[in-house]
């Protein structure tokens, strides 16, 4: 079984392309050798499932059209729309993985005053302020991913130690209620 700790997000499915099951894929960066990747992993209702590549063609440096095995209609392709694309970490070129903030997906966040906040399940880089998306025991926390708040990183045990401004965690949890 594939776990979150074994994979790293590399992009997302933008939309179906045509009627034969192709999908338009947007990659955050080309941090892998596309000719060496036989499959991508998708989170399907909490289970990481490999989808094997039948064929692909690039439209730009970061956009491609992919056809996956057993996805043979527009309806099936629509079920993948918006899904994050993951790769097993060993398929990602090492220098790119270590330089990427997504390297920290799966790390536990330990906060100075609140203890464990949960594990980083994703990273939001869509705005100027990058955020860790933390699974706080069923609730989603958005934590600024900045060196200013990070006090230490234990890569061996996969823990990020942070000292966050007072009330930040409480404010984030209150917004969800």
JSON list of C-alpha atoms in Angstrom, two decimals:
[
{"chain": "A", "resi": 1, "resn": "UNK", "atom": "CA", "xyz": [0.00, 0.00, 0.00]},
{"chain": "A", "resi": 2, "resn": "UNK", "atom": "CA", "xyz": [1.30, 3.47, -0.92]},
{"chain": "A", "resi": 3, "resn": "UNK", "atom": "CA", "xyz": [1.41, 6.06, 1.87]},
{"chain": "A", "resi": 4, "resn": "UNK", "atom": "CA", "xyz": [1.62, 9.87, 1.88]},
{"chain": "A", "resi": 5, "resn": "UNK", "atom": "CA", "xyz": [5.18, 9.67, 3.22]},
{"chain": "A", "resi": 6, "resn": "UNK", "atom": "CA", "xyz": [6.29, 7.73, 0.10]},
{"chain": "A", "resi": 7, "resn": "UNK", "atom": "CA", "xyz": [5.01, 10.27, -2.45]},
{"chain": "A", "resi": 8, "resn": "UNK", "atom": "CA", "xyz": [5.43, 13.91, -3.36]},
{"chain": "A", "resi": 9, "resn": "UNK", "atom": "CA", "xyz": [2.97, 16.14, -5.22]},
{"chain": "A", "resi": 10, "resn": "UNK", "atom": "CA", "xyz": [4.20, 17.15, -8.68]},
{"chain": "A", "resi": 11, "resn": "UNK", "atom": "CA", "xyz": [1.11, 18.72, -10.29]},
{"chain": "A", "resi": 12, "resn": "UNK", "atom": "CA", "xyz": [-2.60, 18.31, -10.92]},
{"chain": "A", "resi": 13, "resn": "UNK", "atom": "CA", "xyz": [-5.13, 17.22, -13.54]},
{"chain": "A", "resi": 14, "resn": "UNK", "atom": "CA", "xyz": [-6.50, 20.38, -15.15]},
{"chain": "A", "resi": 15, "resn": "UNK", "atom": "CA", "xyz": [-9.32, 18.91, -17.27]},
{"chain": "A", "resi": 16, "resn": "UNK", "atom": "CA", "xyz": [-10.33, 16.15, -19.69]},
{"chain": "A", "resi": 17, "resn": "UNK", "atom": "CA", "xyz": [-9.08, 16.47, -23.26]},
{"chain": "A", "resi": 18, "resn": "UNK", "atom": "CA", "xyz": [-11.27, 14.99, -25.96]},
{"chain": "A", "resi": 19, "resn": "UNK", "atom": "CA", "xyz": [-13.61, 12.02, -25.62]},
{"chain": "A", "resi": 20, "resn": "UNK", "atom": "CA", "xyz": [-11.17, 9.09, -25.39]},
{"chain": "A", "resi": 21, "resn": "UNK", "atom": "CA", "xyz": [-9.99, 9.59, -21.80]},
{"chain": "A", "resi": 22, "resn": "UNK", "atom": "CA", "xyz": [-7.02, 11.91, -22.24]},
{"chain": "A", "resi": 23, "resn": "UNK", "atom": "CA", "xyz": [-6.44, 14.52, -19.54]},
{"chain": "A", "resi": 24, "resn": "UNK", "atom": "CA", "xyz": [-4.56, 17.81, -19.51]},
{"chain": "A", "resi": 25, "resn": "UNK", "atom": "CA", "xyz": [-1.90, 17.75, -16.80]},
{"chain": "A", "resi": 26, "resn": "UNK", "atom": "CA", "xyz": [-0.16, 20.75, -15.25]},
{"chain": "A", "resi": 27, "resn": "UNK", "atom": "CA", "xyz": [3.17, 20.05, -13.53]},
{"chain": "A", "resi": 28, "resn": "UNK", "atom": "CA", "xyz": [4.55, 22.38, -10.85]},
{"chain": "A", "resi": 29, "resn": "UNK", "atom": "CA", "xyz": [8.00, 21.69, -12.25]},
{"chain": "A", "resi": 30, "resn": "UNK", "atom": "CA", "xyz": [9.64, 18.98, -14.29]},
{"chain": "A", "resi": 31, "resn": "UNK", "atom": "CA", "xyz": [11.41, 17.28, -11.42]},
{"chain": "A", "resi": 32, "resn": "UNK", "atom": "CA", "xyz": [11.39, 13.81, -12.98]},
{"chain": "A", "resi": 33, "resn": "UNK", "atom": "CA", "xyz": [12.43, 12.05, -16.16]},
{"chain": "A", "resi": 34, "resn": "UNK", "atom": "CA", "xyz": [9.13, 11.66, -18.01]},
{"chain": "A", "resi": 35, "resn": "UNK", "atom": "CA", "xyz": [10.46, 8.73, -20.05]},
{"chain": "A", "resi": 36, "resn": "UNK", "atom": "CA", "xyz": [11.24, 6.79, -16.84]},
{"chain": "A", "resi": 37, "resn": "UNK", "atom": "CA", "xyz": [7.86, 7.30, -15.13]},
{"chain": "A", "resi": 38, "resn": "UNK", "atom": "CA", "xyz": [5.45, 4.42, -15.77]},
{"chain": "A", "resi": 39, "resn": "UNK", "atom": "CA", "xyz": [2.71, 5.60, -13.41]},
{"chain": "A", "resi": 40, "resn": "UNK", "atom": "CA", "xyz": [1.45, 8.46, -11.28]},
{"chain": "A", "resi": 41, "resn": "UNK", "atom": "CA", "xyz": [-0.35, 8.15, -7.98]},
{"chain": "A", "resi": 42, "resn": "UNK", "atom": "CA", "xyz": [-3.73, 9.72, -7.15]},
{"chain": "A", "resi": 43, "resn": "UNK", "atom": "CA", "xyz": [-5.56, 9.99, -3.84]},
{"chain": "A", "resi": 44, "resn": "UNK", "atom": "CA", "xyz": [-8.82, 8.15, -4.48]},
{"chain": "A", "resi": 45, "resn": "UNK", "atom": "CA", "xyz": [-11.02, 8.54, -1.40]},
{"chain": "A", "resi": 46, "resn": "UNK", "atom": "CA", "xyz": [-8.07, 8.40, 0.99]},
{"chain": "A", "resi": 47, "resn": "UNK", "atom": "CA", "xyz": [-6.25, 5.54, -0.75]},
{"chain": "A", "resi": 48, "resn": "UNK", "atom": "CA", "xyz": [-3.20, 6.23, -2.93]},
{"chain": "A", "resi": 49, "resn": "UNK", "atom": "CA", "xyz": [-3.75, 4.41, -6.23]},
{"chain": "A", "resi": 50, "resn": "UNK", "atom": "CA", "xyz": [-1.27, 4.08, -9.11]},
{"chain": "A", "resi": 51, "resn": "UNK", "atom": "CA", "xyz": [-2.52, 5.00, -12.59]},
{"chain": "A", "resi": 52, "resn": "UNK", "atom": "CA", "xyz": [-0.34, 3.58, -15.35]},
{"chain": "A", "resi": 53, "resn": "UNK", "atom": "CA", "xyz": [0.62, 5.78, -18.28]},
{"chain": "A", "resi": 54, "resn": "UNK", "atom": "CA", "xyz": [-0.48, 4.56, -21.70]},
{"chain": "A", "resi": 55, "resn": "UNK", "atom": "CA", "xyz": [0.98, 7.51, -23.60]},
{"chain": "A", "resi": 56, "resn": "UNK", "atom": "CA", "xyz": [1.67, 11.24, -23.29]},
{"chain": "A", "resi": 57, "resn": "UNK", "atom": "CA", "xyz": [2.72, 14.30, -25.23]},
{"chain": "A", "resi": 58, "resn": "UNK", "atom": "CA", "xyz": [3.91, 17.66, -23.95]},
{"chain": "A", "resi": 59, "resn": "UNK", "atom": "CA", "xyz": [2.25, 20.90, -25.05]},
{"chain": "A", "resi": 60, "resn": "UNK", "atom": "CA", "xyz": [4.54, 23.25, -23.04]},
{"chain": "A", "resi": 61, "resn": "UNK", "atom": "CA", "xyz": [7.37, 22.82, -20.53]},
{"chain": "A", "resi": 62, "resn": "UNK", "atom": "CA", "xyz": [4.87, 22.18, -17.72]},
{"chain": "A", "resi": 63, "resn": "UNK", "atom": "CA", "xyz": [1.68, 21.06, -19.50]},
{"chain": "A", "resi": 64, "resn": "UNK", "atom": "CA", "xyz": [1.06, 17.69, -21.11]},
{"chain": "A", "resi": 65, "resn": "UNK", "atom": "CA", "xyz": [-1.73, 15.45, -22.35]},
{"chain": "A", "resi": 66, "resn": "UNK", "atom": "CA", "xyz": [-1.76, 12.04, -20.67]},
{"chain": "A", "resi": 67, "resn": "UNK", "atom": "CA", "xyz": [-3.70, 8.89, -21.39]},
{"chain": "A", "resi": 68, "resn": "UNK", "atom": "CA", "xyz": [-3.93, 6.41, -18.51]},
{"chain": "A", "resi": 69, "resn": "UNK", "atom": "CA", "xyz": [-4.80, 2.72, -18.74]},
{"chain": "A", "resi": 70, "resn": "UNK", "atom": "CA", "xyz": [-8.50, 1.99, -18.12]},
{"chain": "A", "resi": 71, "resn": "UNK", "atom": "CA", "xyz": [-9.43, 5.69, -18.48]},
{"chain": "A", "resi": 72, "resn": "UNK", "atom": "CA", "xyz": [-11.09, 5.41, -21.88]},
{"chain": "A", "resi": 73, "resn": "UNK", "atom": "CA", "xyz": [-13.93, 7.94, -21.88]},
{"chain": "A", "resi": 74, "resn": "UNK", "atom": "CA", "xyz": [-14.56, 11.58, -21.14]},
{"chain": "A", "resi": 75, "resn": "UNK", "atom": "CA", "xyz": [-16.70, 10.55, -18.13]},
{"chain": "A", "resi": 76, "resn": "UNK", "atom": "CA", "xyz": [-13.86, 8.55, -16.58]},
{"chain": "A", "resi": 77, "resn": "UNK", "atom": "CA", "xyz": [-11.40, 11.37, -17.30]},
{"chain": "A", "resi": 78, "resn": "UNK", "atom": "CA", "xyz": [-13.70, 13.84, -15.50]},
{"chain": "A", "resi": 79, "resn": "UNK", "atom": "CA", "xyz": [-13.33, 11.82, -12.28]},
{"chain": "A", "resi": 80, "resn": "UNK", "atom": "CA", "xyz": [-9.64, 12.81, -12.24]},
{"chain": "A", "resi": 81, "resn": "UNK", "atom": "CA", "xyz": [-10.21, 16.54, -12.83]},
{"chain": "A", "resi": 82, "resn": "UNK", "atom": "CA", "xyz": [-8.63, 18.65, -10.08]},
{"chain": "A", "resi": 83, "resn": "UNK", "atom": "CA", "xyz": [-6.81, 15.72, -8.50]},
{"chain": "A", "resi": 84, "resn": "UNK", "atom": "CA", "xyz": [-3.28, 16.21, -7.28]},
{"chain": "A", "resi": 85, "resn": "UNK", "atom": "CA", "xyz": [-0.69, 14.10, -9.11]},
{"chain": "A", "resi": 86, "resn": "UNK", "atom": "CA", "xyz": [1.84, 12.35, -6.91]},
{"chain": "A", "resi": 87, "resn": "UNK", "atom": "CA", "xyz": [5.04, 10.49, -7.73]},
{"chain": "A", "resi": 88, "resn": "UNK", "atom": "CA", "xyz": [6.93, 8.07, -5.57]},
{"chain": "A", "resi": 89, "resn": "UNK", "atom": "CA", "xyz": [9.79, 10.08, -4.07]},
{"chain": "A", "resi": 90, "resn": "UNK", "atom": "CA", "xyz": [12.42, 7.78, -5.57]},
{"chain": "A", "resi": 91, "resn": "UNK", "atom": "CA", "xyz": [11.20, 8.79, -9.07]},
{"chain": "A", "resi": 92, "resn": "UNK", "atom": "CA", "xyz": [11.86, 12.47, -8.38]},
{"chain": "A", "resi": 93, "resn": "UNK", "atom": "CA", "xyz": [15.26, 13.79, -9.26]},
{"chain": "A", "resi": 94, "resn": "UNK", "atom": "CA", "xyz": [16.96, 14.15, -5.88]},
{"chain": "A", "resi": 95, "resn": "UNK", "atom": "CA", "xyz": [18.26, 17.69, -6.32]},
{"chain": "A", "resi": 96, "resn": "UNK", "atom": "CA", "xyz": [14.76, 18.88, -7.27]},
{"chain": "A", "resi": 97, "resn": "UNK", "atom": "CA", "xyz": [13.06, 17.12, -4.34]},
{"chain": "A", "resi": 98, "resn": "UNK", "atom": "CA", "xyz": [15.40, 18.57, -1.74]},
{"chain": "A", "resi": 99, "resn": "UNK", "atom": "CA", "xyz": [15.06, 22.06, -3.22]},
{"chain": "A", "resi": 100, "resn": "UNK", "atom": "CA", "xyz": [11.25, 21.84, -3.21]},
{"chain": "A", "resi": 101, "resn": "UNK", "atom": "CA", "xyz": [9.09, 22.85, -0.24]},
{"chain": "A", "resi": 102, "resn": "UNK", "atom": "CA", "xyz": [6.99, 19.77, -1.10]},
{"chain": "A", "resi": 103, "resn": "UNK", "atom": "CA", "xyz": [9.84, 17.71, 0.32]},
{"chain": "A", "resi": 104, "resn": "UNK", "atom": "CA", "xyz": [8.23, 18.32, 3.72]},
{"chain": "A", "resi": 105, "resn": "UNK", "atom": "CA", "xyz": [4.91, 16.63, 2.91]},
{"chain": "A", "resi": 106, "resn": "UNK", "atom": "CA", "xyz": [4.47, 13.89, 5.50]},
{"chain": "A", "resi": 107, "resn": "UNK", "atom": "CA", "xyz": [6.51, 15.72, 8.16]},
{"chain": "A", "resi": 108, "resn": "UNK", "atom": "CA", "xyz": [4.94, 16.28, 11.58]},
{"chain": "A", "resi": 109, "resn": "UNK", "atom": "CA", "xyz": [4.66, 19.89, 12.76]},
{"chain": "A", "resi": 110, "resn": "UNK", "atom": "CA", "xyz": [5.63, 20.42, 16.41]},
{"chain": "A", "resi": 111, "resn": "UNK", "atom": "CA", "xyz": [4.71, 23.88, 17.67]},
{"chain": "A", "resi": 112, "resn": "UNK", "atom": "CA", "xyz": [6.48, 25.38, 20.70]},
{"chain": "A", "resi": 113, "resn": "UNK", "atom": "CA", "xyz": [3.30, 26.19, 22.69]},
{"chain": "A", "resi": 114, "resn": "UNK", "atom": "CA", "xyz": [0.74, 23.77, 21.21]},
{"chain": "A", "resi": 115, "resn": "UNK", "atom": "CA", "xyz": [2.74, 20.56, 20.73]},
{"chain": "A", "resi": 116, "resn": "UNK", "atom": "CA", "xyz": [1.95, 18.37, 17.73]},
{"chain": "A", "resi": 117, "resn": "UNK", "atom": "CA", "xyz": [-0.28, 20.06, 15.16]},
{"chain": "A", "resi": 118, "resn": "UNK", "atom": "CA", "xyz": [-0.41, 17.01, 12.87]},
{"chain": "A", "resi": 119, "resn": "UNK", "atom": "CA", "xyz": [1.25, 16.09, 9.59]},
{"chain": "A", "resi": 120, "resn": "UNK", "atom": "CA", "xyz": [1.78, 18.21, 6.50]},
{"chain": "A", "resi": 121, "resn": "UNK", "atom": "CA", "xyz": [-0.50, 16.77, 3.83]},
{"chain": "A", "resi": 122, "resn": "UNK", "atom": "CA", "xyz": [0.16, 19.32, 1.10]},
{"chain": "A", "resi": 123, "resn": "UNK", "atom": "CA", "xyz": [1.76, 22.67, 0.31]},
{"chain": "A", "resi": 124, "resn": "UNK", "atom": "CA", "xyz": [-0.12, 25.65, -1.14]},
{"chain": "A", "resi": 125, "resn": "UNK", "atom": "CA", "xyz": [2.18, 27.69, -3.36]},
{"chain": "A", "resi": 126, "resn": "UNK", "atom": "CA", "xyz": [-0.64, 29.47, -5.23]},
{"chain": "A", "resi": 127, "resn": "UNK", "atom": "CA", "xyz": [-0.11, 32.76, -3.40]},
{"chain": "A", "resi": 128, "resn": "UNK", "atom": "CA", "xyz": [2.93, 34.83, -2.51]},
{"chain": "A", "resi": 129, "resn": "UNK", "atom": "CA", "xyz": [2.91, 33.31, 1.00]},
{"chain": "A", "resi": 130, "resn": "UNK", "atom": "CA", "xyz": [3.53, 29.57, 0.80]},
{"chain": "A", "resi": 131, "resn": "UNK", "atom": "CA", "xyz": [1.46, 27.57, 3.29]},
{"chain": "A", "resi": 132, "resn": "UNK", "atom": "CA", "xyz": [1.78, 24.13, 4.83]},
{"chain": "A", "resi": 133, "resn": "UNK", "atom": "CA", "xyz": [-1.60, 22.37, 4.76]},
{"chain": "A", "resi": 134, "resn": "UNK", "atom": "CA", "xyz": [-1.58, 20.37, 7.99]},
{"chain": "A", "resi": 135, "resn": "UNK", "atom": "CA", "xyz": [-3.98, 17.55, 8.85]},
{"chain": "A", "resi": 136, "resn": "UNK", "atom": "CA", "xyz": [-4.73, 18.52, 12.46]},
{"chain": "A", "resi": 137, "resn": "UNK", "atom": "CA", "xyz": [-6.48, 15.29, 13.42]},
{"chain": "A", "resi": 138, "resn": "UNK", "atom": "CA", "xyz": [-9.29, 15.72, 10.91]},
{"chain": "A", "resi": 139, "resn": "UNK", "atom": "CA", "xyz": [-9.21, 19.53, 10.76]},
{"chain": "A", "resi": 140, "resn": "UNK", "atom": "CA", "xyz": [-7.17, 21.42, 8.17]},
{"chain": "A", "resi": 141, "resn": "UNK", "atom": "CA", "xyz": [-4.66, 23.99, 9.39]},
{"chain": "A", "resi": 142, "resn": "UNK", "atom": "CA", "xyz": [-2.92, 26.49, 7.14]},
{"chain": "A", "resi": 143, "resn": "UNK", "atom": "CA", "xyz": [0.51, 27.33, 8.55]},
{"chain": "A", "resi": 144, "resn": "UNK", "atom": "CA", "xyz": [2.90, 29.87, 6.97]},
{"chain": "A", "resi": 145, "resn": "UNK", "atom": "CA", "xyz": [5.85, 27.92, 5.55]},
{"chain": "A", "resi": 146, "resn": "UNK", "atom": "CA", "xyz": [8.47, 30.51, 6.34]},
{"chain": "A", "resi": 147, "resn": "UNK", "atom": "CA", "xyz": [11.93, 30.27, 7.85]},
{"chain": "A", "resi": 148, "resn": "UNK", "atom": "CA", "xyz": [10.89, 32.97, 10.30]},
{"chain": "A", "resi": 149, "resn": "UNK", "atom": "CA", "xyz": [8.62, 30.52, 12.20]},
{"chain": "A", "resi": 150, "resn": "UNK", "atom": "CA", "xyz": [10.69, 27.34, 11.70]},
{"chain": "A", "resi": 151, "resn": "UNK", "atom": "CA", "xyz": [13.07, 26.80, 14.62]},
{"chain": "A", "resi": 152, "resn": "UNK", "atom": "CA", "xyz": [14.48, 23.38, 13.62]},
{"chain": "A", "resi": 153, "resn": "UNK", "atom": "CA", "xyz": [13.99, 20.56, 11.13]},
{"chain": "A", "resi": 154, "resn": "UNK", "atom": "CA", "xyz": [14.66, 16.93, 12.01]},
{"chain": "A", "resi": 155, "resn": "UNK", "atom": "CA", "xyz": [14.82, 15.23, 8.60]},
{"chain": "A", "resi": 156, "resn": "UNK", "atom": "CA", "xyz": [15.65, 11.82, 10.09]},
{"chain": "A", "resi": 157, "resn": "UNK", "atom": "CA", "xyz": [12.46, 11.71, 12.20]},
{"chain": "A", "resi": 158, "resn": "UNK", "atom": "CA", "xyz": [10.45, 13.89, 9.77]},
{"chain": "A", "resi": 159, "resn": "UNK", "atom": "CA", "xyz": [9.59, 16.66, 12.24]},
{"chain": "A", "resi": 160, "resn": "UNK", "atom": "CA", "xyz": [9.48, 20.42, 11.71]},
{"chain": "A", "resi": 161, "resn": "UNK", "atom": "CA", "xyz": [9.70, 22.49, 14.89]},
{"chain": "A", "resi": 162, "resn": "UNK", "atom": "CA", "xyz": [7.95, 25.85, 14.76]},
{"chain": "A", "resi": 163, "resn": "UNK", "atom": "CA", "xyz": [7.33, 28.85, 17.00]},
{"chain": "A", "resi": 164, "resn": "UNK", "atom": "CA", "xyz": [4.12, 30.43, 15.67]},
{"chain": "A", "resi": 165, "resn": "UNK", "atom": "CA", "xyz": [2.57, 33.75, 16.70]},
{"chain": "A", "resi": 166, "resn": "UNK", "atom": "CA", "xyz": [0.19, 33.43, 19.63]},
{"chain": "A", "resi": 167, "resn": "UNK", "atom": "CA", "xyz": [-3.38, 32.77, 18.47]},
{"chain": "A", "resi": 168, "resn": "UNK", "atom": "CA", "xyz": [-2.52, 31.76, 14.89]},
{"chain": "A", "resi": 169, "resn": "UNK", "atom": "CA", "xyz": [-3.49, 28.12, 15.40]},
{"chain": "A", "resi": 170, "resn": "UNK", "atom": "CA", "xyz": [-6.64, 29.02, 17.36]},
{"chain": "A", "resi": 171, "resn": "UNK", "atom": "CA", "xyz": [-7.68, 31.54, 14.71]},
{"chain": "A", "resi": 172, "resn": "UNK", "atom": "CA", "xyz": [-7.29, 29.01, 11.90]},
{"chain": "A", "resi": 173, "resn": "UNK", "atom": "CA", "xyz": [-9.33, 26.37, 13.73]},
{"chain": "A", "resi": 174, "resn": "UNK", "atom": "CA", "xyz": [-12.04, 28.92, 14.64]},
{"chain": "A", "resi": 175, "resn": "UNK", "atom": "CA", "xyz": [-12.53, 29.86, 10.96]},
{"chain": "A", "resi": 176, "resn": "UNK", "atom": "CA", "xyz": [-13.49, 26.27, 10.14]},
{"chain": "A", "resi": 177, "resn": "UNK", "atom": "CA", "xyz": [-16.25, 26.07, 12.75]}
]
